[in-house]
C-alpha cells in the first residue's frame, strides 16, 4: 500500500545510512530513519544549551506567537502527517486514531501557547510579601513511546518551549519517522538549536537521561524504564515527569443501563487497538449486569472494522510491533489455558497481516490471571464478575499501577462515591481515557509522578523562584 508522503524527503536518509522503518501493517519499508550517534546527541544538547537563553529572552508573547504558527502548520499538513503516522504506528486514519492524534497535536500546541502561568503571591503581611515566579529550567530531554508518538511528543515539547526551555527529543525506535516529521514542522518556525530530535538506540535515551547538561526529563513509557530514569537522575538531579504504565480498572455498578454505555466502554478498552496507557485494562462488572455487558462488548468486538489504516472504513489496526503482539497472544493463551471463556476473538487475525490480533473479550476470569494482573497493551479485555462493590474497589486498588480508573453508573452519587475511593491519577465517570489540554493528567503509585497539561503542566517544566521582601 503506498501513498505519497512528501515530508519523508526531509526526514529520511539513504538506505546505507539509516534503519528501515516498516509499515506496521504490511511490514513493507516506509523509509530509513537516521541512526544518530552519541556524538550527535552531545551536539544536540550543546546546541540546545547555547540556543536556550535567547529563546527564553524572546518572552512569553513571542514564544506563544511562534507556537500558534506551529499549530497552524500542523493543521495545514495534517493529512500527510496522519498518513505517515497511520503507516508507521498502524493506527487507522479514522476513528479515535491517526487524524484524531494529529488534530490533538495542534490543539495541545495552541493550549500550551495560550495557558498563562502567573506569579503567585504566597505571603503578604503589612509590607512583607513573598511571591513565586516561574522561569525556564534550561534543557529538557523528551523521551517518548510508540503508541501515540506524535501527540505524546507534543505534550512534552510544547509546554517546555512555552516556558522558554530548549528541548532534545528521543523518539521510540519503533516510531521515529512520526516524531521526526513533527519536529520538522516545529523547526520551520523555531530558531536553530531550540528543538532537536535524536534517533537511535536505547543508549541515546539512557545517555540523555543521565546527561549533566539536561535539567529535566519528560518521560513517557514503561514502568521498568521509568525506574532507570529515576536512577539516572541521581547523578544530574534532573527534574522528572514520569508517565508510566497503567493497568486501569473500570467498575460497572449494579443497575447500570449497559446498552447506553456499551460503545463508550468498548472504546475505553480498545482505543488505538488497546495500545493506550490510560485504556480500560480490567473491567469489573456487577453480577446483575455481567452477561449483558460481556455480550454487548463481544458484539462490538466482532463487528468493529479492523485492517490496514489507510482504508477509510477501518477503525482498529495491528499491534505496532512483534514484541507487543507476543505479549497479547501470551496473555490470552494463558487465560484460555486457565479456563477463562473467550467470548470474542482470541486468535491472531493473520489474514489481515502478521501483527493483527482479533479484538478479544474474555469472561469468567478473575484476579491472579496474567491477563488481569499484567498490562496487556493490546486488543484483549478481561471482564471480571463481582457481587460486592467494596470488594470490586479493593480489587481495582490492589494493582501497583494507578494511572486511570473509571466508574460506570446512571446514579451520579453512587458513581462519585466510588470515584473518591479509587486510587488513580484520574477517575472518569461513564467514560475512560478522555483528556482535556486544560485538565492535569498524571499517574499515582507505579504509574509515575508529575502532571502534564494546563498550568500544572507548565509548572512541571519551569523553575520556581521565590522573591521575598
Ligand atoms: P519503553 O519504556 O520501552 O520505551 C519508552 C522510551 O524510553 C523509548 O523511547 C525507549 O527507546 C526509551 N528507553 C528505553 N530504555 C531507556 C533507558 N534506559 N533510558 C532512557 N530511555 C530509554 O516503553 P514503550 O514500550 O515505548 O511504551 C509502552 C509503555 O508506555 C506502556 O507501559 C504504556 O502504558 C506506557 N505509556 C504510558 C503513558 C502515560 O501517559 N502514562 C502513555 C503512553 C504509554
Coordinates of C-alpha atoms and ligand atoms in Angstrom, one line a residue:
X1 CA 0.0 0.0 0.0
X2 CA 1.5 3.3 -1.0
X3 CA 0.5 6.9 -0.5
X4 CA 2.9 9.8 -1.2
X5 CA 4.3 11.4 1.9
X6 CA 6.4 14.3 0.8
X7 CA 7.7 15.2 4.3
X8 CA 9.6 11.9 4.2
X9 CA 12.1 13.6 1.8
X10 CA 13.1 15.9 4.7
X11 CA 13.4 13.3 7.4
X12 CA 14.7 10.1 5.9
X13 CA 18.2 9.2 4.9
X14 CA 19.6 6.8 2.2
X15 CA 19.3 3.1 2.9
X16 CA 23.0 2.8 3.6
X17 CA 22.9 5.4 6.3
X18 CA 19.7 4.5 8.1
X19 CA 17.5 1.9 9.7
X20 CA 14.5 0.6 7.7
X21 CA 11.2 1.5 9.3
X22 CA 8.3 -0.8 8.3
X23 CA 4.7 -0.1 7.7
X24 CA 3.2 -1.6 10.9
X25 CA 0.5 -3.5 8.9
X26 CA 2.3 -4.7 5.8
X27 CA 5.9 -4.7 7.1
X28 CA 6.9 -3.0 3.8
X29 CA 9.6 -0.3 4.3
X30 CA 8.3 3.2 4.5
X31 CA 11.8 4.9 4.7
X32 CA 15.1 4.9 6.5
X33 CA 15.4 6.7 9.8
X34 CA 18.8 8.3 10.7
X35 CA 20.8 6.3 13.3
X36 CA 22.3 9.1 15.4
X37 CA 25.4 8.5 17.5
X38 CA 26.3 9.6 21.0
X39 CA 28.4 12.4 19.3
X40 CA 25.2 13.6 17.6
X41 CA 23.4 13.6 21.0
X42 CA 26.3 15.7 22.5
X43 CA 26.0 18.2 19.7
X44 CA 22.2 18.4 20.1
X45 CA 22.5 19.0 23.9
X46 CA 25.3 21.6 23.3
X47 CA 23.2 23.4 20.7
X48 CA 20.2 23.4 23.0
X49 CA 22.2 24.9 25.8
X50 CA 23.6 27.6 23.5
X51 CA 20.2 28.5 22.0
X52 CA 18.1 28.4 25.2
X53 CA 18.9 31.8 26.7
X54 CA 17.9 33.8 23.6
X55 CA 14.8 31.6 23.3
X56 CA 13.8 32.4 26.8
X57 CA 14.6 36.1 26.3
X58 CA 12.1 36.3 23.5
X59 CA 9.4 36.4 26.1
X60 CA 6.0 34.7 26.5
X61 CA 4.2 36.7 23.8
X62 CA 6.7 35.9 21.0
X63 CA 7.0 32.2 22.0
X64 CA 3.2 31.9 22.1
X65 CA 3.0 33.5 18.6
X66 CA 5.6 31.0 17.3
X67 CA 3.7 28.1 18.8
X68 CA 0.5 29.3 17.2
X69 CA 2.3 29.4 13.8
X70 CA 3.5 25.8 14.5
X71 CA -0.1 24.7 15.3
X72 CA -1.4 26.3 12.1
X73 CA 1.3 24.5 10.1
X74 CA 0.4 21.2 11.8
X75 CA -3.2 21.7 10.7
X76 CA -2.1 22.6 7.2
X77 CA -0.1 19.4 6.9
X78 CA -2.5 17.3 8.9
X79 CA -3.4 14.8 6.3
X80 CA 0.1 14.0 5.3
X81 CA 1.2 13.6 8.9
X82 CA -1.8 11.3 9.6
X83 CA -0.9 9.1 6.7
X84 CA 2.7 8.8 7.9
X85 CA 1.5 8.1 11.5
X86 CA -1.0 5.6 10.3
X87 CA 1.6 3.6 8.3
X88 CA 4.3 3.7 10.9
X89 CA 2.2 3.2 14.0
X90 CA -0.5 1.2 12.4
X91 CA -3.5 3.1 13.7
X92 CA -6.2 3.7 11.1
X93 CA -6.8 7.2 9.7
X94 CA -10.4 7.1 11.0
X95 CA -11.9 6.6 14.5
X96 CA -10.1 7.9 17.5
X97 CA -6.8 7.3 15.7
X98 CA -4.4 9.0 13.3
X99 CA -6.4 12.0 12.2
X100 CA -7.6 12.4 15.7
X101 CA -4.0 12.3 17.0
X102 CA -2.6 14.8 14.6
X103 CA -5.6 17.1 15.3
X104 CA -4.8 16.8 19.0
X105 CA -1.1 17.9 18.3
X106 CA -2.4 21.3 17.1
X107 CA -4.9 21.6 19.9
X108 CA -2.3 20.9 22.6
X109 CA 0.2 23.2 21.0
X110 CA -2.3 26.0 21.0
X111 CA -3.2 25.3 24.5
X112 CA 0.4 25.5 25.7
X113 CA 0.7 28.8 23.8
X114 CA -2.4 30.2 25.5
X115 CA -2.0 29.0 29.0
X116 CA -0.7 31.6 31.4
X117 CA 1.4 30.8 34.5
X118 CA 1.1 33.9 36.6
X119 CA 3.4 34.7 39.5
X120 CA 1.7 33.6 42.8
X121 CA 1.7 35.8 45.9
X122 CA 2.2 33.2 48.7
X123 CA 2.6 35.5 51.7
X124 CA 1.5 39.1 52.5
X125 CA 1.6 40.8 55.9
X126 CA 2.0 44.5 56.2
X127 CA 4.9 45.4 53.9
X128 CA 6.3 41.9 53.8
X129 CA 5.5 39.9 50.7
X130 CA 6.7 36.7 49.0
X131 CA 5.8 35.6 45.5
X132 CA 6.7 32.8 43.3
X133 CA 7.8 33.4 39.7
X134 CA 8.2 30.8 37.0
X135 CA 11.1 30.8 34.5
X136 CA 12.7 28.3 32.2
X137 CA 14.6 25.3 33.6
X138 CA 17.1 25.1 30.7
X139 CA 17.3 22.0 28.6
X140 CA 14.5 19.4 28.6
X141 CA 15.0 15.9 27.4
X142 CA 11.8 14.4 26.0
X143 CA 11.7 10.6 25.8
X144 CA 8.6 9.0 24.3
X145 CA 6.8 5.8 23.5
X146 CA 5.5 4.3 20.2
X147 CA 1.7 4.2 20.9
X148 CA 0.8 7.9 20.5
X149 CA 4.1 9.1 19.3
X150 CA 3.2 12.5 17.9
X151 CA 0.7 13.5 20.5
X152 CA 2.8 12.5 23.5
X153 CA 5.8 14.2 22.0
X154 CA 3.7 17.4 21.7
X155 CA 2.7 17.0 25.3
X156 CA 6.4 17.1 26.2
X157 CA 7.7 19.6 23.7
X158 CA 5.0 22.4 23.6
X159 CA 4.8 23.3 27.3
X160 CA 8.6 23.1 27.5
X161 CA 9.1 25.5 24.7
X162 CA 6.3 27.7 26.0
X163 CA 8.2 28.2 29.2
X164 CA 11.5 29.1 27.4
X165 CA 13.3 25.8 27.5
X166 CA 15.2 24.2 24.7
X167 CA 14.3 20.5 24.0
X168 CA 16.1 17.4 22.8
X169 CA 13.7 14.7 21.8
X170 CA 14.4 11.0 21.8
X171 CA 11.6 9.1 19.9
X172 CA 10.9 5.5 20.4
X173 CA 12.9 3.4 18.0
X174 CA 9.6 1.9 16.7
X175 CA 8.2 5.2 15.6
X176 CA 11.0 7.7 14.8
X177 CA 9.6 8.9 11.5
X178 CA 6.3 10.3 13.0
X179 CA 8.3 12.3 15.6
X180 CA 10.9 13.5 13.1
X181 CA 8.1 14.8 10.9
X182 CA 6.5 16.5 13.8
X183 CA 9.9 18.1 14.8
X184 CA 10.4 19.1 11.2
X185 CA 7.2 21.2 11.3
X186 CA 8.1 22.8 14.6
X187 CA 11.5 23.7 13.2
X188 CA 10.1 25.6 10.3
X189 CA 9.3 28.2 13.0
X190 CA 11.8 27.9 15.7
X191 CA 15.3 29.3 16.0
X192 CA 18.2 26.9 15.3
X193 CA 19.1 24.6 18.2
X194 CA 16.0 25.1 20.3
X195 CA 14.5 21.7 19.3
X196 CA 16.4 18.7 18.0
X197 CA 15.4 15.1 17.6
X198 CA 18.0 12.4 18.1
X199 CA 17.0 9.0 16.9
X200 CA 19.0 5.9 17.8
X201 CA 19.4 3.1 20.1
X202 CA 18.4 2.8 23.8
X203 CA 21.9 4.1 24.6
X204 CA 20.7 7.5 23.3
X205 CA 17.9 7.6 25.8
X206 CA 19.9 6.5 28.8
X207 CA 22.7 8.9 27.9
X208 CA 20.2 11.8 27.5
X209 CA 18.6 10.9 30.9
X210 CA 21.9 10.9 32.7
X211 CA 23.5 13.9 30.9
X212 CA 24.9 16.6 33.2
X213 CA 23.6 19.4 30.9
X214 CA 20.0 18.2 31.0
X215 CA 17.8 19.9 33.6
X216 CA 14.5 18.0 33.2
X217 CA 13.4 14.7 31.7
X218 CA 9.8 14.3 30.4
X219 CA 9.5 10.6 30.1
X220 CA 6.5 8.5 28.9
X221 CA 7.0 4.8 28.6
X222 CA 7.0 1.7 30.7
X223 CA 7.5 1.4 34.5
X224 CA 10.8 -0.5 34.3
X225 CA 12.3 2.1 32.1
X226 CA 10.9 4.8 34.4
X227 CA 12.8 3.3 37.3
X228 CA 16.0 3.5 35.2
X229 CA 15.3 7.2 34.5
X230 CA 14.9 7.8 38.3
X231 CA 18.3 6.1 38.9
X232 CA 19.9 8.3 36.2
X233 CA 18.6 11.4 37.8
X234 CA 20.6 10.7 41.0
X235 CA 23.6 12.0 39.0
X236 CA 22.3 15.1 37.2
X237 CA 19.4 15.8 39.6
X238 CA 17.3 16.3 36.5
X239 CA 13.6 17.1 37.4
X240 CA 11.4 14.3 36.3
X241 CA 7.9 13.9 34.9
X242 CA 7.2 10.2 34.6
X243 CA 4.1 9.0 32.8
X244 CA 4.4 5.2 33.1
X245 CA 2.4 2.1 32.5
X246 CA -1.2 1.6 33.6
X247 CA -3.5 -1.3 34.4
X248 CA -6.6 0.8 34.6
X249 CA -9.7 -0.8 36.2
X250 CA -13.3 0.1 35.4
X251 CA -16.2 -0.8 37.7
X252 CA -19.7 -1.2 36.3
X253 CA -22.2 -0.7 39.2
X254 CA -25.4 -2.6 39.6
X255 CA -28.4 -1.1 37.9
X256 CA -26.4 0.5 35.1
X257 CA -28.0 0.7 31.6
X258 CA -25.2 -1.2 29.9
X259 CA -26.6 -0.8 26.4
X260 CA -26.4 3.0 26.7
X261 CA -22.7 2.8 27.7
X262 CA -21.6 -0.1 25.5
X263 CA -19.8 1.9 22.8
X264 CA -18.0 4.1 25.3
X265 CA -17.0 1.0 27.3
X266 CA -15.7 -0.6 24.1
X267 CA -13.6 2.4 23.1
X268 CA -12.4 2.8 26.7
X269 CA -10.8 -0.7 26.2
X270 CA -10.0 -0.7 22.5
X271 CA -8.8 2.8 21.7
X272 CA -5.7 2.6 19.5
X273 CA -6.4 -1.1 19.4
X274 CA -5.8 -1.2 23.1
X275 CA -2.3 0.3 22.9
X276 CA -3.1 3.2 25.2
X277 CA -1.6 4.0 28.6
X278 CA -4.9 5.1 30.1
X279 CA -7.2 2.5 28.5
X280 CA -9.5 0.2 30.4
X281 CA -7.5 -2.9 31.0
X282 CA -9.6 -4.7 33.7
X283 CA -13.3 -4.4 33.7
X284 CA -15.2 -5.3 36.9
X285 CA -18.9 -5.8 36.3
X286 CA -21.6 -6.5 38.8
X287 CA -23.2 -9.9 38.6
X288 CA -26.6 -8.4 37.8
X289 CA -25.4 -6.8 34.6
X290 CA -22.5 -9.1 33.8
X291 CA -23.9 -11.2 31.0
X292 CA -25.3 -8.3 29.1
X293 CA -22.1 -6.3 29.4
X294 CA -20.0 -9.2 28.1
X295 CA -22.4 -9.7 25.2
X296 CA -22.5 -6.1 24.3
X297 CA -18.7 -5.8 24.3
X298 CA -18.4 -9.1 22.3
X299 CA -20.9 -7.9 19.7
X300 CA -18.9 -4.7 19.1
X301 CA -15.6 -6.6 19.1
X302 CA -16.9 -9.0 16.4
X303 CA -18.2 -6.2 14.2
X304 CA -15.7 -3.3 14.5
X305 CA -13.8 -3.0 11.3
X306 CA -10.1 -3.9 11.6
X307 CA -7.4 -3.7 8.9
X308 CA -4.9 -1.5 7.2
X309 CA -5.0 2.0 8.5
X310 CA -5.2 3.7 5.1
X311 CA -8.5 2.0 4.3
X312 CA -11.1 4.5 5.3
X313 CA -13.5 2.0 6.8
X314 CA -11.2 0.6 9.4
X315 CA -11.1 1.8 13.0
X316 CA -8.9 -0.9 14.5
X317 CA -5.3 -1.7 13.3
X318 CA -2.4 -4.1 14.1
X319 CA -0.2 -4.3 17.1
X320 CA 2.6 -1.9 16.4
X321 CA 5.4 -4.4 16.9
X322 CA 6.2 -8.1 17.3
X323 CA 7.0 -7.8 21.0
X324 CA 3.7 -6.3 21.8
X325 CA 1.9 -8.9 19.6
X326 CA 3.6 -11.7 21.6
X327 CA 2.6 -10.2 24.9
X328 CA -1.1 -10.0 23.9
X329 CA -1.0 -13.5 22.5
X330 CA 0.6 -15.0 25.6
X331 CA -1.8 -13.3 28.0
X332 CA -4.9 -14.5 26.0
X333 CA -3.4 -18.0 25.7
X334 CA -2.7 -18.1 29.4
X335 CA -6.3 -17.1 30.1
X336 CA -7.7 -19.8 27.9
X337 CA -5.4 -22.4 29.4
X338 CA -6.6 -21.4 32.9
X339 CA -10.3 -22.0 31.9
X340 CA -11.4 -18.5 31.1
X341 CA -14.2 -18.1 28.4
X342 CA -13.1 -16.4 25.2
X343 CA -16.3 -14.7 24.1
X344 CA -14.9 -12.9 21.0
X345 CA -11.6 -13.1 19.2
X346 CA -8.8 -15.0 21.0
X347 CA -6.7 -15.6 17.9
X348 CA -4.4 -13.7 15.6
X349 CA -6.1 -12.2 12.5
X350 CA -3.3 -13.4 10.2
X351 CA -5.4 -12.8 7.0
X352 CA -5.0 -9.1 7.7
X353 CA -1.2 -9.1 8.2
X354 CA 1.4 -10.6 10.6
X355 CA 0.7 -8.3 13.6
X356 CA -3.1 -8.2 13.6
X357 CA -4.9 -9.8 16.6
X358 CA -8.7 -10.1 16.8
X359 CA -10.5 -7.8 19.2
X360 CA -10.8 -10.1 22.2
X361 CA -13.3 -10.2 25.1
X362 CA -12.5 -12.7 27.9
X363 CA -15.1 -13.6 30.5
X364 CA -15.2 -15.9 33.6
X365 CA -11.7 -14.7 34.6
X366 CA -10.5 -13.2 37.8
X367 CA -7.6 -11.6 39.6
X368 CA -4.5 -13.6 39.6
X369 CA -4.8 -14.4 35.9
X370 CA -2.0 -12.8 34.0
X371 CA -4.4 -11.0 31.6
X372 CA -5.9 -9.3 34.6
X373 CA -2.7 -8.6 36.6
X374 CA -0.4 -7.5 33.8
X375 CA -0.7 -4.7 31.3
X376 CA -1.8 -6.2 28.0
X377 CA -1.5 -3.0 26.0
X378 CA -3.5 -4.5 23.2
X379 CA -6.9 -5.6 22.0
X380 CA -7.9 -8.0 24.8
X381 CA -10.2 -7.1 27.7
X382 CA -10.8 -9.3 30.7
X383 CA -14.3 -8.9 32.2
X384 CA -14.4 -9.9 35.9
X385 CA -17.6 -10.7 37.7
X386 CA -18.2 -9.2 41.2
X387 CA -21.1 -9.2 43.7
X388 CA -19.9 -6.7 46.3
X389 CA -18.9 -3.1 45.4
X390 CA -16.4 -2.8 48.3
X391 CA -14.7 -6.0 47.0
X392 CA -14.5 -4.6 43.5
X393 CA -13.0 -1.4 44.7
X394 CA -10.4 -3.3 46.8
X395 CA -9.5 -5.4 43.8
X396 CA -9.3 -2.4 41.5
X397 CA -6.9 -0.8 44.0
X398 CA -4.8 -3.9 44.5
X399 CA -2.7 -3.1 41.5
X400 CA 0.7 -1.4 41.9
X401 CA -0.3 0.8 39.0
X402 CA -2.5 3.9 39.4
X403 CA -2.8 5.8 36.1
X404 CA -6.6 5.9 35.4
X405 CA -9.8 4.3 36.6
X406 CA -13.5 4.6 35.8
X407 CA -16.9 4.1 37.3
X408 CA -20.0 3.3 35.2
X409 CA -23.4 4.1 36.6
X410 CA -26.6 6.0 35.9
X411 CA -26.6 7.1 39.6
X412 CA -24.3 10.1 39.8
X413 CA -24.0 10.0 43.6
X414 CA -23.1 6.3 43.7
X415 CA -20.6 6.8 40.9
X416 CA -19.0 9.8 42.7
X417 CA -18.7 7.9 46.0
X418 CA -16.8 5.1 44.2
X419 CA -14.7 7.6 42.3
X420 CA -13.4 9.0 45.6
X421 CA -12.3 5.6 46.7
X422 CA -10.3 4.6 43.6
X423 CA -6.5 5.0 43.6
X424 CA -5.7 6.7 40.3
X425 CA -4.4 9.9 38.9
X426 CA -7.7 10.3 37.0
X427 CA -11.0 8.7 37.7
X428 CA -13.6 9.0 34.9
X429 CA -17.3 8.6 35.3
X430 CA -19.1 7.0 32.4
X431 CA -16.1 7.4 30.1
X432 CA -12.5 6.3 30.2
X433 CA -9.4 8.0 28.8
X434 CA -11.0 11.3 27.7
X435 CA -8.3 14.0 28.0
X436 CA -8.5 17.8 28.0
X437 CA -5.5 20.0 27.5
X438 CA -6.5 22.2 30.4
X439 CA -7.1 19.4 32.9
X440 CA -4.0 18.0 34.6
X441 CA -3.1 14.4 33.8
X442 CA -0.7 12.1 35.5
X443 CA -0.4 8.9 37.5
X444 CA -0.1 7.7 41.1
X445 CA 1.8 4.7 42.5
X446 CA 4.0 2.9 40.0
X447 CA 2.3 4.8 37.1
X448 CA 4.6 7.7 37.7
X449 CA 4.6 11.2 39.2
X450 CA 4.2 14.7 38.0
X451 CA 1.4 16.2 35.9
X452 CA 1.0 17.3 32.4
X453 CA -1.4 19.8 30.7
X454 CA -2.7 23.2 31.8
X455 CA -1.0 25.4 34.3
X456 CA 0.2 22.3 36.2
X457 CA 1.9 21.2 33.1
X458 CA 3.7 24.5 32.6
X459 CA 4.9 24.4 36.3
X460 CA 6.4 20.9 35.6
X461 CA 8.8 22.4 33.1
X462 CA 9.5 25.6 35.0
X463 CA 12.0 26.7 37.6
X464 CA 10.1 28.3 40.5
X465 CA 11.8 31.3 42.1
X466 CA 10.6 33.0 45.3
X467 CA 11.1 36.7 45.6
X468 CA 10.8 37.7 49.2
X469 CA 10.8 41.2 50.5
Ligands
LIG1 P1 9.6 1.8 26.9 O1 9.8 2.1 28.3 O2 10.1 0.5 26.4 O3 10.2 2.9 26.0 C1 9.9 4.3 26.1 C2 11.1 5.1 25.6 O4 12.2 5.0 26.5 C3 11.6 4.8 24.3 O5 11.9 5.9 23.5 C4 12.8 4.0 24.5 O6 13.7 4.0 23.5 C5 13.4 4.7 25.7 N1 14.3 4.0 26.6 C6 14.4 2.7 26.8 N2 15.3 2.4 27.7 C7 15.8 3.6 28.2 C8 16.7 4.0 29.2 N3 17.4 3.0 29.9 N4 16.9 5.3 29.4 C9 16.2 6.2 28.7 N5 15.3 5.9 27.8 C10 15.1 4.6 27.5 O7 8.0 2.0 26.6 P2 7.2 1.7 25.3 O8 7.2 0.2 25.1 O9 7.7 2.5 24.2 O10 5.8 2.2 25.7 C11 4.8 1.4 26.2 C12 4.6 1.7 27.7 O11 4.4 3.1 27.9 C13 3.4 1.1 28.3 O12 3.7 0.6 29.6 C14 2.4 2.2 28.5 O13 1.5 2.1 29.5 C15 3.3 3.4 28.7 N6 2.7 4.6 28.3 C16 2.4 5.5 29.3 C17 1.7 6.7 29.0 C18 1.3 7.6 30.1 O14 1.0 8.8 29.8 N7 1.3 7.3 31.3 C19 1.5 7.0 27.7 C20 1.9 6.1 26.7 C21 2.5 4.9 27.0

